[in-house]
mmCIF file of C-alpha atoms and ligand atoms in Angstrom:
data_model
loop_
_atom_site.group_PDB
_atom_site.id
_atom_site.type_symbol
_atom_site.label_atom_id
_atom_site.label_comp_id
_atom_site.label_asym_id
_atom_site.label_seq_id
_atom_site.Cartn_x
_atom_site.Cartn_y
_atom_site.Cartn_z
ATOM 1 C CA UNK A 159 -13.771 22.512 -11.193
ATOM 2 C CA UNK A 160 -13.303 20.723 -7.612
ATOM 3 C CA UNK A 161 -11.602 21.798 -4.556
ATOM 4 C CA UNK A 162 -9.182 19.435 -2.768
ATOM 5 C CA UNK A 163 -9.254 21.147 0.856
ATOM 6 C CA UNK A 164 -6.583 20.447 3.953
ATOM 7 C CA UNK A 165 -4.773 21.641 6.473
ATOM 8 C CA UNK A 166 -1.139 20.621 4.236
ATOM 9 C CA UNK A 167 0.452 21.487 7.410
ATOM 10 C CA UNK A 168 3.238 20.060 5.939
ATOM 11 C CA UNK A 169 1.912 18.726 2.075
ATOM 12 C CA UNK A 170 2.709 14.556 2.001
ATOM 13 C CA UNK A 171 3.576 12.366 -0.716
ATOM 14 C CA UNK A 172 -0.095 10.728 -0.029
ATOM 15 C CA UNK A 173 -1.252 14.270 -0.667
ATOM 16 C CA UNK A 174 0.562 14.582 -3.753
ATOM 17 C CA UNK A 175 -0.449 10.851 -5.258
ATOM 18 C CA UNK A 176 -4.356 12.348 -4.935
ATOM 19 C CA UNK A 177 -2.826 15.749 -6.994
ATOM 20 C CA UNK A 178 -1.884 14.190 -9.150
ATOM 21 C CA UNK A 179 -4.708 11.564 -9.869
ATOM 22 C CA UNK A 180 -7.250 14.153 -9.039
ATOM 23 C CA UNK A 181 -5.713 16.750 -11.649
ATOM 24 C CA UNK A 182 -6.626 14.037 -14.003
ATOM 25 C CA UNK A 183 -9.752 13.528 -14.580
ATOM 26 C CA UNK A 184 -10.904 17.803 -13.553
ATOM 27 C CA UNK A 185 -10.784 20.444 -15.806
ATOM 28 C CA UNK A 186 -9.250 22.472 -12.612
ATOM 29 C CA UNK A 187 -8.162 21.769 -9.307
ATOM 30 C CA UNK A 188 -7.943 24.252 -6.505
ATOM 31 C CA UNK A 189 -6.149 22.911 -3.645
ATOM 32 C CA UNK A 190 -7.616 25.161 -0.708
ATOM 33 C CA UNK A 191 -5.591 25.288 2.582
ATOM 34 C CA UNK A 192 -7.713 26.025 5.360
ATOM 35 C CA UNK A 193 -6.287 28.836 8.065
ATOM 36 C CA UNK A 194 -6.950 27.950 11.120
ATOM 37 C CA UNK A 195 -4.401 29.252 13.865
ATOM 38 C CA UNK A 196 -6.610 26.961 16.355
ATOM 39 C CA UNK A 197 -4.378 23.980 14.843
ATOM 40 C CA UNK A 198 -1.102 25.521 16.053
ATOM 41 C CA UNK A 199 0.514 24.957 12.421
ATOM 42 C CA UNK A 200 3.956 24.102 12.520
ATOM 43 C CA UNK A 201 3.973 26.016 9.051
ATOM 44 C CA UNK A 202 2.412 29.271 8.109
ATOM 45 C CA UNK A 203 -0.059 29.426 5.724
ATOM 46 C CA UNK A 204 2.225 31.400 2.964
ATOM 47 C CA UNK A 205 5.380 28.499 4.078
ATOM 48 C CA UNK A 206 2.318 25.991 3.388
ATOM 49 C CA UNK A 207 1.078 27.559 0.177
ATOM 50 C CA UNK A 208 4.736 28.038 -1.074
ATOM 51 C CA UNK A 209 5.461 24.565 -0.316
ATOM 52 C CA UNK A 210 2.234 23.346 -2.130
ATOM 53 C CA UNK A 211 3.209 25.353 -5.169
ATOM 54 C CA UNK A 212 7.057 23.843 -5.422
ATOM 55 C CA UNK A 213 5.199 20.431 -5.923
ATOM 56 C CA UNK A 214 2.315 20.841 -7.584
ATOM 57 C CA UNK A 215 4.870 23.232 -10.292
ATOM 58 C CA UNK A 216 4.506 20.186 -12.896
ATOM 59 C CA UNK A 217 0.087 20.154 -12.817
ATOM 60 C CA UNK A 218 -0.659 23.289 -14.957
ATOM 61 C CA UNK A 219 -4.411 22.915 -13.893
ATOM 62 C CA UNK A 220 -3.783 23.164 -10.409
ATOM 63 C CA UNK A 221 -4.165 26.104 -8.148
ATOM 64 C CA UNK A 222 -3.133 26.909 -4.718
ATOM 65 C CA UNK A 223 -5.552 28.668 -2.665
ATOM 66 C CA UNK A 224 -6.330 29.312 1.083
ATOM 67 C CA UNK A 225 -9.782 29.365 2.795
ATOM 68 C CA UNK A 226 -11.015 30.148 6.143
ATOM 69 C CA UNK A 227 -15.150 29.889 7.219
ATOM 70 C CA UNK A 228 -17.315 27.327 5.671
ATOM 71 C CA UNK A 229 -15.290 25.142 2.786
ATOM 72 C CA UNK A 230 -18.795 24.926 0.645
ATOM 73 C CA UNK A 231 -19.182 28.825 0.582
ATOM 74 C CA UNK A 232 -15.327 29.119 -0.291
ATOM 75 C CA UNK A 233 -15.883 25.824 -3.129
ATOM 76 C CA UNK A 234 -18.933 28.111 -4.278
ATOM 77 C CA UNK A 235 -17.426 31.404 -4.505
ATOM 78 C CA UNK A 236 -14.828 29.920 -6.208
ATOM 79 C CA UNK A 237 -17.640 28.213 -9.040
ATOM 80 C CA UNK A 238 -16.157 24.769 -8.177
ATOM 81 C CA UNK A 239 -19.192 21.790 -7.827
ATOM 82 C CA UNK A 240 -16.807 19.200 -6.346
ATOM 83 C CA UNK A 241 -14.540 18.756 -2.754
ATOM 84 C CA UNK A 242 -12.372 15.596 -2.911
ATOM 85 C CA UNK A 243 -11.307 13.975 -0.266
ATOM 86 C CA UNK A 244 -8.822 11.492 0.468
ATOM 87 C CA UNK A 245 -9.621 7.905 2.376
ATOM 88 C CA UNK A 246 -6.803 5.671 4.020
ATOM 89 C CA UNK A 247 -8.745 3.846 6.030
ATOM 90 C CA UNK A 248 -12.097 2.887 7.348
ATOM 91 C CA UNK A 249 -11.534 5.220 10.540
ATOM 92 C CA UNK A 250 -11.108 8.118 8.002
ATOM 93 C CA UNK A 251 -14.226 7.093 6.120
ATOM 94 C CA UNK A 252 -16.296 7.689 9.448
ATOM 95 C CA UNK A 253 -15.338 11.690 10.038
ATOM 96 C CA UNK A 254 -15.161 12.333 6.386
ATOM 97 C CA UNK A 255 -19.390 10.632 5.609
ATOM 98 C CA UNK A 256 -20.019 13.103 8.499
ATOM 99 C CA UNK A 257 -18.518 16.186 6.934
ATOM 100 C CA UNK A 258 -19.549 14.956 3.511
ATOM 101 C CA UNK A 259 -23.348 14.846 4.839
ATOM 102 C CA UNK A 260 -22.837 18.621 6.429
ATOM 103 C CA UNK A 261 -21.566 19.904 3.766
ATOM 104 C CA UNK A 262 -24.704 18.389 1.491
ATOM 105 C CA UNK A 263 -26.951 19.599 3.824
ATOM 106 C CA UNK A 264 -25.454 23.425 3.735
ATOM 107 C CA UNK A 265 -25.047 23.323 -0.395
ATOM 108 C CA UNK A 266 -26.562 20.348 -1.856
ATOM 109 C CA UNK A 267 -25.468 21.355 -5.274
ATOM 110 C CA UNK A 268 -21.880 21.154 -4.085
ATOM 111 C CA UNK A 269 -20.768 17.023 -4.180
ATOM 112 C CA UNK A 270 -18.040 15.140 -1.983
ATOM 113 C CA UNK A 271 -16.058 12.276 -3.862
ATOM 114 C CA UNK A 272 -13.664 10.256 -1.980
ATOM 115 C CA UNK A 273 -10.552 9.268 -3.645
ATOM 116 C CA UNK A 274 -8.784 5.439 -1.934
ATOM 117 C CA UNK A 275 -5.185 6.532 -1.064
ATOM 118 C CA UNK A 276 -2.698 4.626 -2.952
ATOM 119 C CA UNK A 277 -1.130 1.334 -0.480
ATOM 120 C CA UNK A 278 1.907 2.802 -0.698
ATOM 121 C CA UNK A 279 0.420 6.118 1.166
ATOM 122 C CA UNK A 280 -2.247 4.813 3.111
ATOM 123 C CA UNK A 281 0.148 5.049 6.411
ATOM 124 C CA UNK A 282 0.967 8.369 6.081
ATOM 125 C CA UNK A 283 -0.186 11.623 7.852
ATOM 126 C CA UNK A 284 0.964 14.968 8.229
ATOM 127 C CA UNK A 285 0.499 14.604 11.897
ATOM 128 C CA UNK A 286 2.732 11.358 12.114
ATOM 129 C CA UNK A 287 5.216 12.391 9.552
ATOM 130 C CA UNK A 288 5.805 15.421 12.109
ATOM 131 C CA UNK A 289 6.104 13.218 15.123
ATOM 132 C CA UNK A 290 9.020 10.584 13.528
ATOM 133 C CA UNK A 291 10.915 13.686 12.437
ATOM 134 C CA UNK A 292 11.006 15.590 15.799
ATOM 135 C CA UNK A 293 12.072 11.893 17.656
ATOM 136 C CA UNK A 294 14.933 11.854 14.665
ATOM 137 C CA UNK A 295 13.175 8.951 12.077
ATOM 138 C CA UNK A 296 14.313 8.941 9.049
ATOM 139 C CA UNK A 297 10.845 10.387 6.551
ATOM 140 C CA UNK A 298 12.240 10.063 3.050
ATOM 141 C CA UNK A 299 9.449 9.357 0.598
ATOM 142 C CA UNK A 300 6.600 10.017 2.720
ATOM 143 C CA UNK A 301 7.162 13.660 1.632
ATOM 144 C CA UNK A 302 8.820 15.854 -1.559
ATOM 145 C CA UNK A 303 12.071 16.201 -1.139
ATOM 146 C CA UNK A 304 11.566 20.612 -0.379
ATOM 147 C CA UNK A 305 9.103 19.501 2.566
ATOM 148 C CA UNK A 306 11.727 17.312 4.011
ATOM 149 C CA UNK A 307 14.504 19.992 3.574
ATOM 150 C CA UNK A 308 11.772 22.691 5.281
ATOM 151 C CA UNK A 309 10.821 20.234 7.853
ATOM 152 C CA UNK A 310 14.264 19.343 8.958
ATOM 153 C CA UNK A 311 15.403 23.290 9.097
ATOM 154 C CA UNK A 312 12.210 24.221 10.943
ATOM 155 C CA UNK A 313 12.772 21.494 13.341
ATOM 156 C CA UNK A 314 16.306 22.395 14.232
ATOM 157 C CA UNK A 315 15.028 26.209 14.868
ATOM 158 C CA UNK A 316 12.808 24.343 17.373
ATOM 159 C CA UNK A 317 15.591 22.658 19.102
ATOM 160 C CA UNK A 318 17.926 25.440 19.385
ATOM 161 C CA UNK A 319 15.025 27.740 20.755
ATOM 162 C CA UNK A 320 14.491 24.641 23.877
ATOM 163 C CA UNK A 321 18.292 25.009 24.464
HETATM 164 O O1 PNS B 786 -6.430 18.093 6.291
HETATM 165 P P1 PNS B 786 -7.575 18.136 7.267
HETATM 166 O O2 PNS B 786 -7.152 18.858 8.523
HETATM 167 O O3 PNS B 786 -8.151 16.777 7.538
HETATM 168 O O4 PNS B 786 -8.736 19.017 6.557
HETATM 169 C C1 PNS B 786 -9.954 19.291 7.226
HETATM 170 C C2 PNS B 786 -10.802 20.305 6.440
HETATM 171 C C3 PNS B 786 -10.019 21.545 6.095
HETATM 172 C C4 PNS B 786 -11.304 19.672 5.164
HETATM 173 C C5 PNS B 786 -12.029 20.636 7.360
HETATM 174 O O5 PNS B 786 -11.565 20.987 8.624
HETATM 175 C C6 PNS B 786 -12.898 21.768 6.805
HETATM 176 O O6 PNS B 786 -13.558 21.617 5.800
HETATM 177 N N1 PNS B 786 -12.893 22.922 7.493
HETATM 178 C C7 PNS B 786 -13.676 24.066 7.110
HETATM 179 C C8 PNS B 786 -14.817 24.340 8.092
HETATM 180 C C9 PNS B 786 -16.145 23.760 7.637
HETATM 181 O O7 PNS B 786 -16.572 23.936 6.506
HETATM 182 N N2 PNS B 786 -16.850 23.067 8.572
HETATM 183 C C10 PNS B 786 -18.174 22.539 8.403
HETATM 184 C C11 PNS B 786 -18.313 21.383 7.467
HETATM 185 S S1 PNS B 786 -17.992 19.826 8.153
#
C-alpha cells in the first residue's frame, strides 16, 4: 500500500498522469491531502477531496484521504510502506531528497519513490495553473475538466467579492 501525499489545492492533470501510473503497479493507493490552513487554500479540504474523488472515480484501488501532523505517522497508521512523489524537474528533486531523507530518518521502514512526470506535465503546478486562470489564460488540459469548471466558478466569486 503507498501513500501519494499533496496539497491538491486544486488536483492537476500532472497529478492525475502519476494516479494513474502509480495505481498500477500498488495493490492500493491512498492519496492523502494534507490540511494545512497555513497555505491559505483556495479550496477546502472537503472541495479538494470531492474534487480528487470525481477523477480518480475510474481507479477502484484508489482512496482519498486527508492528513495533518507528520505524513510518515499518517502513511503508518494507515499500514502503507511507501510515499510517492512526483519529480518535474531537477529543482523539485532538491526539496523532495530533503524530505525523502527526513522522513527516513523519522520511520526508516517507511520508503520514498519518485515517479518522472510525464513531458507533457512537467510544466504544470497547482500554484501556476491558479495564477494563468485569475490573469484570464486559457488552462484546458492542464486540469480535469470538473477542476476547471470549480476553478473558473470559484474565481468569479473572487471577483465579484473585490467589486
Ligand atoms: O503538494 P505539496 O504541497 O508539494 O505537498 C507537500 C507535502 C504534503 C508532501 C509535505 O508538505 C508534507 O509531507 N507535509 C507533512 C508534514 C511533514 O511530515 N513534515 C516533515 C517531513 S519533511
Amino acid at each position: 500500500m503507498a501513500i501519494y501525499p499533496g496539497s491538491f489545492d486544486p488536483i492537476t492533470n500532472g497529478h492525475l498522469d502519476l494516479i494513474a501510473r502509480a495505481s498500477g503497479f500498488v495493490d492500493r493507493l491512498i492519496v492523502g491531502i494534507l490540511r494545512n490552513e497555513s497555505k491559505h487554500p483556495l479550496f477546502t479540504v472537503a472541495e479538494r477531496r470531492e474534487m480528487l474523488a470525481q477523477v480518480v472515480s475510474g481507479y477502484p484501488n484508489v482512496v482519498i484521504d486527508s492528513f495533518d501532523g507528520l505524513l510518515v505517522e499518517f502513511a503508518a497508521l494507515r499500514g502503507a510502506s511507501l510515499i510517492i512523489r512526483g519529480i518535474r524537474a531537477i529543482s523539485d528533486y532538491e526539496k523532495e531528497l530533503q524530505m525523502a531523507l527526513m522522513n527516513r530518518r523519522l520511520r526508516p521502514d517507511i520508503e520514498t519513490v519518485f515517479m518522472m512526470a510525464s513531458e507533457a506535465h512537467s510544466f504544470i503546478s497547482s500554484h501556476l495553473v491558479k495564477e494563468v486562470i485569475r490573469l484570464g489564460g486559457n488552462i484546458s488540459g492542464l486540469v480535469p475538466p470538473p477542476v476547471e469548471a470549480s476553478l473558473k466558478d470559484r474565481l468569479l466569486k473572487e471577483q465579484a467579492l473585490k467589486v
